[in-house]
Amino acid sequence: MTSQIMPTYGRLPVTFSHGKGAWLWDDNNKRYLDAVSGIAVCSLGHAHPAVAKALRQQSKTLIHTSNLYHVAAQEQLAMVLTAKSGMDNVFFANSGAEANEAAIKLARYYGQQRDIKKPEIIVMEKSFHGRTLATLSATGNPKVQKGFEPLVSGFIRVPFNDIAAIEQAIAQHKNCVAILVEPIQGEGGVNIPAADYLNKIRTLCDEHQLLMMLDEIQTGIGRTGKFLAYQHNGILPDVCTLAKALGNGVPIGACLARGTAAQLFSPGMHGSTFGGNPLACSAALAVLATLDKKDLLYQAQRKGQQIVDAFSSALKDQPAVVEIRHQGLMIGIELAQPCANLVAAALEQGLLINVTNEKVIRLLPPLIIKPKQIDFLVSTLSTLIQKHSQPQSLL
Ligand SMILES: Cc1ncc(COP(=O)(O)O)c(C=O)c1O
């Protein structure tokens, strides 16, 4: 197939024409169960009526004005987000990378205000924060960075889930102003840290006057069974970034701040033409209202456990399975050998899955997934894993 699109993606040979709930249909009308949700985006499923209605109504009155003026839907969304998160205020962007750019700028400005001329941010190995220059520099994956040097400076990298390494970095780098971390690493392989990891980071940030910045772009908006993953820990960060599921597919990103971090930006310091426009905000408001109405946080916890229990039992005698880990509906099945070929095999069976970090099957099903769909997911994927794991792989 010839295409006028820059070849930045290795695409699977399928084009979807429409969707409903957890199902997608391709242009030959073949049906697929979507256990990826557009990489943690369509958590309410496809063609959700509340989102469609909000978009329809908003587009009939006003799609965009500009941040030169007050935007009512933006004010409303900021009120809901701050109430749900415990944060003080919000900057709206259009994507995850842009939300993180805002966070990185906040951290640098926080440093400059304290007379630190070359502020540095502690970031993690195997992290993923986006593809813009600053966020790819913060990302802990050389493949994402290769060829785009010189990278943006000012990042200190330490292993994930290693408090001693952070303590050492703080001791060695007097210019340290912030720690940026994902509560669970998504692209890095669904890596779940120790239960008190975030609490210990919070303590270190308090002791050393560092901003605690959580990238909740993948973990946020109910994915892990709480509205935000840090709510499992009973702490508050200073900065938190969101995108992905916030608009259920309508592009919107947000950088939330609290306390000192919420007082840093003033007019002219940051901006975005589209950020927080009426259309995107009305979609996000519909998403947040639906999460509450349908008790979807509880559903994410319950269904996540159910899926993992079912996989654990179906795969219990399978030595190729190294570990099944999850929080809510963010699920990783780590195999002993690379398994990227499972994605195409599952596609053939009418199932969308993802593989990350070579050996980890990542499942991010919509929060509205139904019991029969869970059965289909578990039986189809377990069979594929069993075939894949035979000495002479049958795939
Ligand atoms: C944790 C995390 N941060 C940032 C990003 C970048 O978001 P976007 O692709 O919307 O720029 C992603 C995307 O996968 C992500 O998972």
Coordinates of C-alpha atoms and ligand atoms in Angstrom, one line a residue, residues 95-97 100 128-130 182 187 215 217-218 244, ligand 1:
S95 CA -1.6 15.5 24.5
G96 CA 0.4 13.7 27.1
A97 CA 3.7 15.0 25.9
N100 CA 4.6 16.8 30.6
F128 CA 8.1 6.9 29.0
H129 CA 7.0 10.6 28.9
G130 CA 6.4 11.4 25.3
E182 CA 4.9 7.2 36.5
E187 CA 5.4 1.5 28.0
D215 CA 2.9 11.2 35.1
I217 CA -1.1 9.9 31.6
Q218 CA -1.6 6.2 31.3
K244 CA -5.3 9.7 27.1
Ligands
LIG1 C1 3.1 7.6 30.8 C2 3.0 8.3 29.6 N1 3.4 9.6 29.5 C3 3.3 10.3 28.4 C4 2.8 9.8 27.2 C5 2.8 10.6 25.9 O1 1.5 10.9 25.7 P1 1.1 11.4 24.2 O2 1.3 10.3 23.2 O3 -0.4 11.8 24.3 O4 1.9 12.6 23.9 C6 2.4 8.4 27.2 C7 1.9 7.8 26.0 O5 1.9 6.6 25.8 C8 2.5 7.7 28.4 O6 2.1 6.4 28.5

